[in-house]
Coordinates of C-alpha atoms in Angstrom, one line a residue:
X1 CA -5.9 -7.2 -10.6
X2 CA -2.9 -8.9 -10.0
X3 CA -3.1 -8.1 -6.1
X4 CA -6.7 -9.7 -6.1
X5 CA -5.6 -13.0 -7.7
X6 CA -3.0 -13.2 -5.3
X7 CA -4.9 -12.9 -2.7
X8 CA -7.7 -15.4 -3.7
X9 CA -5.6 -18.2 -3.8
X10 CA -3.7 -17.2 -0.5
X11 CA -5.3 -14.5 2.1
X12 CA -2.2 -14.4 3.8
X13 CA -0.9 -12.1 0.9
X14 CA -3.0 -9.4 2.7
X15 CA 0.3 -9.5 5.2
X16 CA 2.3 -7.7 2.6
X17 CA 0.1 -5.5 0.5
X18 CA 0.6 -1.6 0.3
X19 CA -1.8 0.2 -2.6
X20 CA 0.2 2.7 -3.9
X21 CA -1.9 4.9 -6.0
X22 CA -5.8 5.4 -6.2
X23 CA -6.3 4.9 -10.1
X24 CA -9.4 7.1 -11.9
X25 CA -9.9 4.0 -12.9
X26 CA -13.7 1.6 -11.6
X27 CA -11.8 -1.6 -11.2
X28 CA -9.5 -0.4 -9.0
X29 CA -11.8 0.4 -6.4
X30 CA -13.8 -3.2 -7.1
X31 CA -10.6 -5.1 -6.4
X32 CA -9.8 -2.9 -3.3
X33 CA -13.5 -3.8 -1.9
X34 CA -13.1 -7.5 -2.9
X35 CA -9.3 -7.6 -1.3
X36 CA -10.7 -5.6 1.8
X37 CA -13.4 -8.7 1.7
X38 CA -11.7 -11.4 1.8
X39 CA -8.9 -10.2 4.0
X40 CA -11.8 -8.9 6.8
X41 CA -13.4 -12.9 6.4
X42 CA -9.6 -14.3 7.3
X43 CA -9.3 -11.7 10.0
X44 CA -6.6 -10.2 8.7
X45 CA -5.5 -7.0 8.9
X46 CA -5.4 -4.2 5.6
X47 CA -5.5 -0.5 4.5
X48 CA -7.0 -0.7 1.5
X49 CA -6.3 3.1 0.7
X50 CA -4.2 3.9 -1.4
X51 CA -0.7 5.9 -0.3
X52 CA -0.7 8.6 -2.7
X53 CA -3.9 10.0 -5.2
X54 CA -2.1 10.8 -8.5
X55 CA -4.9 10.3 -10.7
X56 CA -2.9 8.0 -13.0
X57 CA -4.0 5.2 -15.8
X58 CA -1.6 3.3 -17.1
X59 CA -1.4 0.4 -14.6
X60 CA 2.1 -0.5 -15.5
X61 CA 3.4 0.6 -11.7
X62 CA 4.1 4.0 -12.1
X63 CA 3.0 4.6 -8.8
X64 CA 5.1 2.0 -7.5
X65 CA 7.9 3.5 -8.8
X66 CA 6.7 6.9 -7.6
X67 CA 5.9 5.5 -4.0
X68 CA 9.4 4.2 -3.5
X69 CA 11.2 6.7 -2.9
X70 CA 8.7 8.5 -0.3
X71 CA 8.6 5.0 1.7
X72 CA 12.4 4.7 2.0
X73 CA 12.4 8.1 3.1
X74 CA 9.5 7.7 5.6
X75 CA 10.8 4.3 6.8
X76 CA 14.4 6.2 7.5
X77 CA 12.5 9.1 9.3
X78 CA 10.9 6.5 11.9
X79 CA 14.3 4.7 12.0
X80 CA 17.5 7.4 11.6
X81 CA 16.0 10.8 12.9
X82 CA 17.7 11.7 16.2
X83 CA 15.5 12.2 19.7
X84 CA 16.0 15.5 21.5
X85 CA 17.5 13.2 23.7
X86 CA 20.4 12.7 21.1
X87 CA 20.5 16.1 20.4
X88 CA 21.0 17.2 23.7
X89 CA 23.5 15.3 24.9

């Protein structure tokens, strides 16, 4: 919900979005439609769907905390891991 109201009053919010978790939850999937709506009308670009599917309720950010981890690691993958080229030589 939170993500939705920030992105009504500025689209541009759509820049920085990642969806963490798909929640069992109707709303979820309303807001991600909405968000997916206004950021197509700004021509902006956004994945709506969500990293991980963990079939969680609570909505205080668990899977936030949960996704951490995983991006850091995947964002040090792209950045650290050595070529063959670096290998090799």
């Amino acid at each position: 919900a939170a993500a939705l109201v920030a992105v009504a009053i500025s689209p541009n919010v759509c820049n920085v979005l990642f969806f963490t978790s798909q929640s069992a939850e109707i709303g979820q999937r309303a807001a991600l439609e909405k968000i997916q709506e206004i950021a197509t009308a700004n021509g902006l670009p956004i994945d709506n769907i969500p990293a991980l599917s963990m079939g969680l309720r609570m909505g205080e950010g668990t899977a936030a905390l949960l996704a951490v981890p995983i991006l850091r690691s995947s964002a040090n993958v792209l950045s650290d891991m050595a070529t063959i080229q670096d290998i090799l030589s």
